[in-house]
Amino acid sequence: MDEAEVYIQVWLRPDGTYQLETRQGSVNTHEQTRTVSRERVAAAFTGWLEEHSGDGDDGWRTPFRWNQIGSSL
């Protein structure tokens, strides 16, 4: 069964980049992006928390180019 999962996570890769991932339910909604900016990662986490607590929208996603990775899992 495909459990509905909603989360944001980050991985500091060995090359010094941040791999940011988010999922909004099924595996088909799992996306990732990369950045070198710690500030952009922090802003994404804050924006995600605001969106999911009802105090904001999904505008935090705009600065990134997202790639769907659910099919590769």
mmCIF file with all atom_site columns, C-alpha atoms in Angstrom:
data_model
loop_
_atom_site.group_PDB
_atom_site.id
_atom_site.type_symbol
_atom_site.label_atom_id
_atom_site.label_alt_id
_atom_site.label_comp_id
_atom_site.label_asym_id
_atom_site.label_entity_id
_atom_site.label_seq_id
_atom_site.pdbx_PDB_ins_code
_atom_site.Cartn_x
_atom_site.Cartn_y
_atom_site.Cartn_z
_atom_site.occupancy
_atom_site.B_iso_or_equiv
_atom_site.pdbx_formal_charge
_atom_site.auth_seq_id
_atom_site.auth_comp_id
_atom_site.auth_asym_id
_atom_site.auth_atom_id
_atom_site.pdbx_PDB_model_num
ATOM 1  C CA . MET A 1 1  ? 0.000  0.000  0.000   1.00 0.00 ? 1  MET A CA 1
ATOM 2  C CA . ASP A 1 2  ? 1.280  3.464  -0.886  1.00 0.00 ? 2  ASP A CA 1
ATOM 3  C CA . GLU A 1 3  ? 1.147  5.427  2.375   1.00 0.00 ? 3  GLU A CA 1
ATOM 4  C CA . ALA A 1 4  ? 0.396  9.136  2.083   1.00 0.00 ? 4  ALA A CA 1
ATOM 5  C CA . GLU A 1 5  ? 3.457  11.001 3.358   1.00 0.00 ? 5  GLU A CA 1
ATOM 6  C CA . VAL A 1 6  ? 3.953  14.742 3.673   1.00 0.00 ? 6  VAL A CA 1
ATOM 7  C CA . TYR A 1 7  ? 7.433  16.003 4.480   1.00 0.00 ? 7  TYR A CA 1
ATOM 8  C CA . ILE A 1 8  ? 10.425 18.150 3.631   1.00 0.00 ? 8  ILE A CA 1
ATOM 9  C CA . GLN A 1 9  ? 14.009 17.008 4.168   1.00 0.00 ? 9  GLN A CA 1
ATOM 10 C CA . VAL A 1 10 ? 17.512 18.055 3.269   1.00 0.00 ? 10 VAL A CA 1
ATOM 11 C CA . TRP A 1 11 ? 20.778 16.231 2.685   1.00 0.00 ? 11 TRP A CA 1
ATOM 12 C CA . LEU A 1 12 ? 24.124 18.031 2.794   1.00 0.00 ? 12 LEU A CA 1
ATOM 13 C CA . ARG A 1 13 ? 25.889 16.185 0.002   1.00 0.00 ? 13 ARG A CA 1
ATOM 14 C CA . PRO A 1 14 ? 29.640 15.441 0.090   1.00 0.00 ? 14 PRO A CA 1
ATOM 15 C CA . ASP A 1 15 ? 30.188 18.041 -2.663  1.00 0.00 ? 15 ASP A CA 1
ATOM 16 C CA . GLY A 1 16 ? 28.816 20.788 -0.383  1.00 0.00 ? 16 GLY A CA 1
ATOM 17 C CA . THR A 1 17 ? 25.444 21.163 -2.132  1.00 0.00 ? 17 THR A CA 1
ATOM 18 C CA . TYR A 1 18 ? 22.111 20.783 -0.385  1.00 0.00 ? 18 TYR A CA 1
ATOM 19 C CA . GLN A 1 19 ? 19.620 18.306 -1.810  1.00 0.00 ? 19 GLN A CA 1
ATOM 20 C CA . LEU A 1 20 ? 16.156 19.415 -0.780  1.00 0.00 ? 20 LEU A CA 1
ATOM 21 C CA . GLU A 1 21 ? 13.283 16.946 -1.087  1.00 0.00 ? 21 GLU A CA 1
ATOM 22 C CA . THR A 1 22 ? 9.578  17.237 -0.494  1.00 0.00 ? 22 THR A CA 1
ATOM 23 C CA . ARG A 1 23 ? 6.633  14.907 -0.713  1.00 0.00 ? 23 ARG A CA 1
ATOM 24 C CA . GLN A 1 24 ? 2.963  15.850 -0.660  1.00 0.00 ? 24 GLN A CA 1
ATOM 25 C CA . GLY A 1 25 ? 1.310  12.430 -0.417  1.00 0.00 ? 25 GLY A CA 1
ATOM 26 C CA . SER A 1 26 ? 1.898  9.488  -2.722  1.00 0.00 ? 26 SER A CA 1
ATOM 27 C CA . VAL A 1 27 ? 5.312  8.471  -4.057  1.00 0.00 ? 27 VAL A CA 1
ATOM 28 C CA . ASN A 1 28 ? 4.405  10.255 -7.315  1.00 0.00 ? 28 ASN A CA 1
ATOM 29 C CA . THR A 1 29 ? 4.633  13.614 -5.514  1.00 0.00 ? 29 THR A CA 1
ATOM 30 C CA . HIS A 1 30 ? 8.234  13.107 -4.309  1.00 0.00 ? 30 HIS A CA 1
ATOM 31 C CA . GLU A 1 31 ? 10.405 15.902 -5.730  1.00 0.00 ? 31 GLU A CA 1
ATOM 32 C CA . GLN A 1 32 ? 13.954 17.141 -5.266  1.00 0.00 ? 32 GLN A CA 1
ATOM 33 C CA . THR A 1 33 ? 16.116 20.102 -6.078  1.00 0.00 ? 33 THR A CA 1
ATOM 34 C CA . ARG A 1 34 ? 19.663 21.181 -5.242  1.00 0.00 ? 34 ARG A CA 1
ATOM 35 C CA . THR A 1 35 ? 21.193 24.434 -4.097  1.00 0.00 ? 35 THR A CA 1
ATOM 36 C CA . VAL A 1 36 ? 24.450 25.735 -2.656  1.00 0.00 ? 36 VAL A CA 1
ATOM 37 C CA . SER A 1 37 ? 22.591 28.245 -0.481  1.00 0.00 ? 37 SER A CA 1
ATOM 38 C CA . ARG A 1 38 ? 22.006 27.418 3.164   1.00 0.00 ? 38 ARG A CA 1
ATOM 39 C CA . GLU A 1 39 ? 19.810 30.519 3.364   1.00 0.00 ? 39 GLU A CA 1
ATOM 40 C CA . ARG A 1 40 ? 17.534 29.243 0.592   1.00 0.00 ? 40 ARG A CA 1
ATOM 41 C CA . VAL A 1 41 ? 17.212 25.905 2.373   1.00 0.00 ? 41 VAL A CA 1
ATOM 42 C CA . ALA A 1 42 ? 16.298 27.637 5.641   1.00 0.00 ? 42 ALA A CA 1
ATOM 43 C CA . ALA A 1 43 ? 13.750 29.815 3.822   1.00 0.00 ? 43 ALA A CA 1
ATOM 44 C CA . ALA A 1 44 ? 12.250 26.711 2.174   1.00 0.00 ? 44 ALA A CA 1
ATOM 45 C CA . PHE A 1 45 ? 11.833 24.972 5.534   1.00 0.00 ? 45 PHE A CA 1
ATOM 46 C CA . THR A 1 46 ? 10.235 28.071 7.051   1.00 0.00 ? 46 THR A CA 1
ATOM 47 C CA . GLY A 1 47 ? 7.923  28.476 4.058   1.00 0.00 ? 47 GLY A CA 1
ATOM 48 C CA . TRP A 1 48 ? 6.979  24.797 4.108   1.00 0.00 ? 48 TRP A CA 1
ATOM 49 C CA . LEU A 1 49 ? 6.133  25.018 7.834   1.00 0.00 ? 49 LEU A CA 1
ATOM 50 C CA . GLU A 1 50 ? 4.030  28.126 7.263   1.00 0.00 ? 50 GLU A CA 1
ATOM 51 C CA . GLU A 1 51 ? 2.175  26.498 4.357   1.00 0.00 ? 51 GLU A CA 1
ATOM 52 C CA . HIS A 1 52 ? 1.454  23.302 6.301   1.00 0.00 ? 52 HIS A CA 1
ATOM 53 C CA . SER A 1 53 ? 0.350  25.131 9.432   1.00 0.00 ? 53 SER A CA 1
ATOM 54 C CA . GLY A 1 54 ? -2.126 27.218 7.415   1.00 0.00 ? 54 GLY A CA 1
ATOM 55 C CA . ASP A 1 55 ? -0.198 30.486 7.750   1.00 0.00 ? 55 ASP A CA 1
ATOM 56 C CA . GLY A 1 56 ? 1.232  30.658 4.224   1.00 0.00 ? 56 GLY A CA 1
ATOM 57 C CA . ASP A 1 57 ? 1.148  29.325 0.685   1.00 0.00 ? 57 ASP A CA 1
ATOM 58 C CA . ASP A 1 58 ? 3.451  27.373 -1.600  1.00 0.00 ? 58 ASP A CA 1
ATOM 59 C CA . GLY A 1 59 ? 5.424  30.437 -2.741  1.00 0.00 ? 59 GLY A CA 1
ATOM 60 C CA . TRP A 1 60 ? 8.527  29.023 -1.008  1.00 0.00 ? 60 TRP A CA 1
ATOM 61 C CA . ARG A 1 61 ? 8.811  26.545 -3.921  1.00 0.00 ? 61 ARG A CA 1
ATOM 62 C CA . THR A 1 62 ? 9.244  29.252 -6.582  1.00 0.00 ? 62 THR A CA 1
ATOM 63 C CA . PRO A 1 63 ? 13.022 29.903 -6.236  1.00 0.00 ? 63 PRO A CA 1
ATOM 64 C CA . PHE A 1 64 ? 13.803 26.263 -7.068  1.00 0.00 ? 64 PHE A CA 1
ATOM 65 C CA . ARG A 1 65 ? 13.633 24.044 -10.127 1.00 0.00 ? 65 ARG A CA 1
ATOM 66 C CA . TRP A 1 66 ? 12.010 20.825 -8.923  1.00 0.00 ? 66 TRP A CA 1
ATOM 67 C CA . ASN A 1 67 ? 12.508 17.351 -10.405 1.00 0.00 ? 67 ASN A CA 1
ATOM 68 C CA . GLN A 1 68 ? 9.993  14.576 -9.840  1.00 0.00 ? 68 GLN A CA 1
ATOM 69 C CA . ILE A 1 69 ? 11.881 11.566 -8.428  1.00 0.00 ? 69 ILE A CA 1
ATOM 70 C CA . GLY A 1 70 ? 9.082  9.336  -7.152  1.00 0.00 ? 70 GLY A CA 1
ATOM 71 C CA . SER A 1 71 ? 9.297  6.995  -10.125 1.00 0.00 ? 71 SER A CA 1
ATOM 72 C CA . SER A 1 72 ? 12.985 6.344  -9.449  1.00 0.00 ? 72 SER A CA 1
ATOM 73 C CA . LEU A 1 73 ? 12.440 5.138  -5.881  1.00 0.00 ? 73 LEU A CA 1
#
